[in-house]
mmCIF file of C-alpha atoms and ligand atoms in Angstrom:
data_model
loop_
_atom_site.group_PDB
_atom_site.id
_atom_site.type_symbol
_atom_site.label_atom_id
_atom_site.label_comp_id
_atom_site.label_asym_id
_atom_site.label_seq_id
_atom_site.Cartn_x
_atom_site.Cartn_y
_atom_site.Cartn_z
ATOM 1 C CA UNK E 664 -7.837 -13.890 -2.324
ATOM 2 C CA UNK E 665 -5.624 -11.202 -2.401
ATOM 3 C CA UNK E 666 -7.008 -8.078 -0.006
ATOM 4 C CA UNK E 667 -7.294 -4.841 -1.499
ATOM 5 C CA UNK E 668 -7.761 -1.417 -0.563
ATOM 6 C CA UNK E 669 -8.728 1.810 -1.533
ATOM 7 C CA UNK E 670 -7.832 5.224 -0.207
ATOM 8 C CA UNK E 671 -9.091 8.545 0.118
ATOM 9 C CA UNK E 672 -8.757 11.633 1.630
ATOM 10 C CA UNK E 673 -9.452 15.813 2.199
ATOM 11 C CA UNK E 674 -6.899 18.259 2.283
ATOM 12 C CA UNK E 675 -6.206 17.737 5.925
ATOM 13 C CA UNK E 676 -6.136 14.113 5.818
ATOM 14 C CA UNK E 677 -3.739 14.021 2.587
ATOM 15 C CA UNK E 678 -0.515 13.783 4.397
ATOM 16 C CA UNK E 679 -1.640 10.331 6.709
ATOM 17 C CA UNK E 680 -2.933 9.226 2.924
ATOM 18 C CA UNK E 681 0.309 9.348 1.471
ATOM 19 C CA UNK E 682 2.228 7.670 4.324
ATOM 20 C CA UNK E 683 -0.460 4.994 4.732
ATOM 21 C CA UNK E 684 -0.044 4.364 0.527
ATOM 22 C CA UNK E 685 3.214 4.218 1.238
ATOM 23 C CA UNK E 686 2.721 1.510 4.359
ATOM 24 C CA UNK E 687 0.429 -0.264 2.752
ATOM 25 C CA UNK E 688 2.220 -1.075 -0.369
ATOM 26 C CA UNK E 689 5.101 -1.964 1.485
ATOM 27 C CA UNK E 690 3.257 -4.797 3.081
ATOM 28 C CA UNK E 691 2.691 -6.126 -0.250
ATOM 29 C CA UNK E 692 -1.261 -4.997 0.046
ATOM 30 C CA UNK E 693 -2.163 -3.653 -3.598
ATOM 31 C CA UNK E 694 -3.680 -0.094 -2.984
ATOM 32 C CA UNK E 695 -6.015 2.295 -5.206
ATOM 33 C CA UNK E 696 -5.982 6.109 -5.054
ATOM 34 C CA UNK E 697 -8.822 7.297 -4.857
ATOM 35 C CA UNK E 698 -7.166 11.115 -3.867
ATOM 36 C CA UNK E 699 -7.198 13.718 -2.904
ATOM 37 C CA UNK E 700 -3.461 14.393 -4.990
ATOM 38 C CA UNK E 701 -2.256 17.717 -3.074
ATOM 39 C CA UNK E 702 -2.372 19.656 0.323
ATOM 40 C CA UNK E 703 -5.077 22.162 -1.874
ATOM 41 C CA UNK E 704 -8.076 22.472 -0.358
ATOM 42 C CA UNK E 705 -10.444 20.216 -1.652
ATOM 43 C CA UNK E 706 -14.359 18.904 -0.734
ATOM 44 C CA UNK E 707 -14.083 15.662 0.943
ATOM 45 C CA UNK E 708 -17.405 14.266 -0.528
ATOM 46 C CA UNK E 709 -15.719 14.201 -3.646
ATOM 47 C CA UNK E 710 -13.469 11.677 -2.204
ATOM 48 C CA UNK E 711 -15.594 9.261 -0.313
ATOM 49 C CA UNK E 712 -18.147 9.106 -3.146
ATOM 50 C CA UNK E 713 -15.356 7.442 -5.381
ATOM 51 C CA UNK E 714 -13.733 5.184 -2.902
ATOM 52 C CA UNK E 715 -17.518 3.831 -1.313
ATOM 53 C CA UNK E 716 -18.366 3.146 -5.612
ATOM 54 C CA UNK E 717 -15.193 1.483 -5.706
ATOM 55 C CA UNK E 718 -16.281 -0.734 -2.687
ATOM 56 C CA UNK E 719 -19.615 -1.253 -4.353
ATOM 57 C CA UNK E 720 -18.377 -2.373 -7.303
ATOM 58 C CA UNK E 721 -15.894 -4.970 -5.694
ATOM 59 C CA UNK E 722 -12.905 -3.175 -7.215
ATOM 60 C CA UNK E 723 -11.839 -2.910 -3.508
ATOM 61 C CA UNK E 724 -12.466 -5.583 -0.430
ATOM 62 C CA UNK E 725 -11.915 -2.271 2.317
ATOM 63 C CA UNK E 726 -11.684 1.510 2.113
ATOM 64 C CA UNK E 727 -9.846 3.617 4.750
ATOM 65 C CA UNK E 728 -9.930 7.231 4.415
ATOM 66 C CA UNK E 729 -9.560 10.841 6.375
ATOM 67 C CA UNK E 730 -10.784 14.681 6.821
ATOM 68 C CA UNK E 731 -9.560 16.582 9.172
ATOM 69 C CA UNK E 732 -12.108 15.632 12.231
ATOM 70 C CA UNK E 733 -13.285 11.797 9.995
ATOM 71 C CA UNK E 734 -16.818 13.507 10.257
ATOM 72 C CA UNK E 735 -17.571 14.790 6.576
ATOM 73 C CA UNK E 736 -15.560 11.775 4.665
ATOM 74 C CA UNK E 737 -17.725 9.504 6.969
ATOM 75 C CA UNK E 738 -20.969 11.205 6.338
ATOM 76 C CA UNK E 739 -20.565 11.259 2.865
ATOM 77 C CA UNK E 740 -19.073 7.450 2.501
ATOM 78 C CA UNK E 741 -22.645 6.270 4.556
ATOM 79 C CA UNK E 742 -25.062 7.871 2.283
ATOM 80 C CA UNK E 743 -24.091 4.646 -0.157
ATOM 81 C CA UNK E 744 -26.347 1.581 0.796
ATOM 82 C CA UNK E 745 -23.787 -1.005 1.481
ATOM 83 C CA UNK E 746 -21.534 1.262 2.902
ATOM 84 C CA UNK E 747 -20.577 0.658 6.848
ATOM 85 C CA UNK E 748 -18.215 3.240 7.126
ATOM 86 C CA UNK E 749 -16.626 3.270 11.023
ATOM 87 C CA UNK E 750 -15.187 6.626 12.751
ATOM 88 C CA UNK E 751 -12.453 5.693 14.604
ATOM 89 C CA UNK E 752 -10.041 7.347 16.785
ATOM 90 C CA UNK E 753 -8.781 4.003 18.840
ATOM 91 C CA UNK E 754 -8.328 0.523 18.276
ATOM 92 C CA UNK E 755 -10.742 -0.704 20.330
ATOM 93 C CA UNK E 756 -13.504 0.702 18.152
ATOM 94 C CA UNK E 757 -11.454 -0.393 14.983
ATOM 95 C CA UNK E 758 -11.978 -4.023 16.454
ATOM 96 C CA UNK E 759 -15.182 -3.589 17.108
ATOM 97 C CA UNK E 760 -16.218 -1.975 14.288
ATOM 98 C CA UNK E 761 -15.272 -5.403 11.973
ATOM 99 C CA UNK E 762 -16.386 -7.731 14.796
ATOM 100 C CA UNK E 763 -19.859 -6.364 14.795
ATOM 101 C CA UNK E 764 -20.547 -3.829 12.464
ATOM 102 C CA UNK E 765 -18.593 -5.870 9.602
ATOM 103 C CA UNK E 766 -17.359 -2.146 8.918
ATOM 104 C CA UNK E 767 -16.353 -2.185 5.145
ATOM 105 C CA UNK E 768 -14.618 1.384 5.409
ATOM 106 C CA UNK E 769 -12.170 2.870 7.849
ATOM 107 C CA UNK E 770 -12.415 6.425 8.634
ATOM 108 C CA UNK E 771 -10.525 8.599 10.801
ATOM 109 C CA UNK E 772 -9.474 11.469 12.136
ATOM 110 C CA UNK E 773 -6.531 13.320 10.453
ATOM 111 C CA UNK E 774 -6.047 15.864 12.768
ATOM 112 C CA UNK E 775 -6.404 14.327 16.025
ATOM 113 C CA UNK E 776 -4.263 11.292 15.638
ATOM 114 C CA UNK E 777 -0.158 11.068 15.591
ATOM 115 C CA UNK E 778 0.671 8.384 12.938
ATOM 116 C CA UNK E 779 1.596 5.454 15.428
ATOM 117 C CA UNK E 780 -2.267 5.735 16.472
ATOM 118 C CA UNK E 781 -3.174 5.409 12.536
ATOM 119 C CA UNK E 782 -1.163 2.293 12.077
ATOM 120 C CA UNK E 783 -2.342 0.588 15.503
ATOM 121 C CA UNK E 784 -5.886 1.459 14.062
ATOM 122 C CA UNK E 785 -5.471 0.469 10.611
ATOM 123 C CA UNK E 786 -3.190 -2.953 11.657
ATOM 124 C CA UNK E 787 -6.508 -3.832 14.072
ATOM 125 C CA UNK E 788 -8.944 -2.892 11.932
ATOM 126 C CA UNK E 789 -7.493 -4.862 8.943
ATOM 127 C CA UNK E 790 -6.921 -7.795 11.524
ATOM 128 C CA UNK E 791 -10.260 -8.391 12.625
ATOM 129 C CA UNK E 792 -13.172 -10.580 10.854
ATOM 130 C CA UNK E 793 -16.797 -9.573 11.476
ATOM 131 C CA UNK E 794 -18.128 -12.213 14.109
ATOM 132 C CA UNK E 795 -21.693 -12.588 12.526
ATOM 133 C CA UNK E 796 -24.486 -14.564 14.250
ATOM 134 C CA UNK E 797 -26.262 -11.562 16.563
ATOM 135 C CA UNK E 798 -24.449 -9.042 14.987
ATOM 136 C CA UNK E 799 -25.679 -10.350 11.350
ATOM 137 C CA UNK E 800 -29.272 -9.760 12.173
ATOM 138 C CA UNK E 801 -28.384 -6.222 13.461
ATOM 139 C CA UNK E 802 -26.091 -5.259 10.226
ATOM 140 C CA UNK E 803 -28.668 -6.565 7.746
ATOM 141 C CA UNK E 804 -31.356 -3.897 9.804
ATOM 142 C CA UNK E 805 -29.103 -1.256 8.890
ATOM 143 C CA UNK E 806 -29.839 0.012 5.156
ATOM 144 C CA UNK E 807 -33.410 1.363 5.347
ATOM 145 C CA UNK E 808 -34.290 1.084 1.660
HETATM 146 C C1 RB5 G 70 -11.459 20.730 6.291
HETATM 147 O O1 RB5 G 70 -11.052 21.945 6.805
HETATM 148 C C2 RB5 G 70 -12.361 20.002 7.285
HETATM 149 O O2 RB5 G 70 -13.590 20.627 7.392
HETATM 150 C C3 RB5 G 70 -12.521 18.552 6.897
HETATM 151 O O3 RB5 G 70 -11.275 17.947 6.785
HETATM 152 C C4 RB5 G 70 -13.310 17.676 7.845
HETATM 153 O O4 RB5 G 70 -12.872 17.836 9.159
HETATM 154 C C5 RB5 G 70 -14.769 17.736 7.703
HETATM 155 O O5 RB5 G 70 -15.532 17.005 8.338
#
């Protein structure tokens, strides 16, 4: 099965948006836009709401997205149950965020990453399979509802 991916973004993180679309697609990876469109400011729960529904509704296999600090596009992407949406700021906790959180979104950072960091991130993080077997138990205690 083909992997897809949605995409979403603030204000601040609209720039790494565009150049990761642009990335993406060039890997032959079929991406949807979830915005934001412009460098206006904008309310990043807007944003993570419709990529995590996208997610939900299998219209997308993985979500990345970025604010400014990843906090607020994260917060708002975990109030949906189903949602695992990972902070990340290295690759290390990209890796382990699909090994054993089975992380179904990518968040990070904006404005406290140069790009090569986003792609080393977003390369690991798409790399990775969730190992299961502990880490299943643990991940299905997650969603309190
Ligand atoms: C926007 O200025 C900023 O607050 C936002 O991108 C993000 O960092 C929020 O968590």
């Amino acid at each position: 099965m083909k992997i897809k991916i949605g995409i979403a973004c603030d204000h601040a993180g609209f720039k790494y948006k565009e150049k990761l679309k642009n990335y993406l697609e060039n890997k032959n990876i079929k991406v949807s836009d979830y915005g934001c469109f412009s460098l206006e400011s904008v309310d990043y729960p807007d944003f993570a709401h419709k990529l995590s529904k996208s997610i939900l509704k299998n219209e997308n296999s993985l979500g990345i997205q970025f604010c400014g600090t990843g906090n607020g596009i994260n917060m708002s992407a975990n109030k949906h149950q189903g949602i695992r949406a990972a902070l990340c700021w290295n690759s290390h906790i990209a890796e382990q965020s699909r090994l054993h959180n089975n992380a179904n979104v990518l968040t990070m950072p904006a404005r406290h990453l140069e790009w090569n960091e986003v792609v080393e991130i977003v390369e690991t993080f798409l790399s990775t399979d969730f190992e299961g077997g502990r880490h299943e138990r643990r991940v299905n205690k997650i969603s309190c509802n």
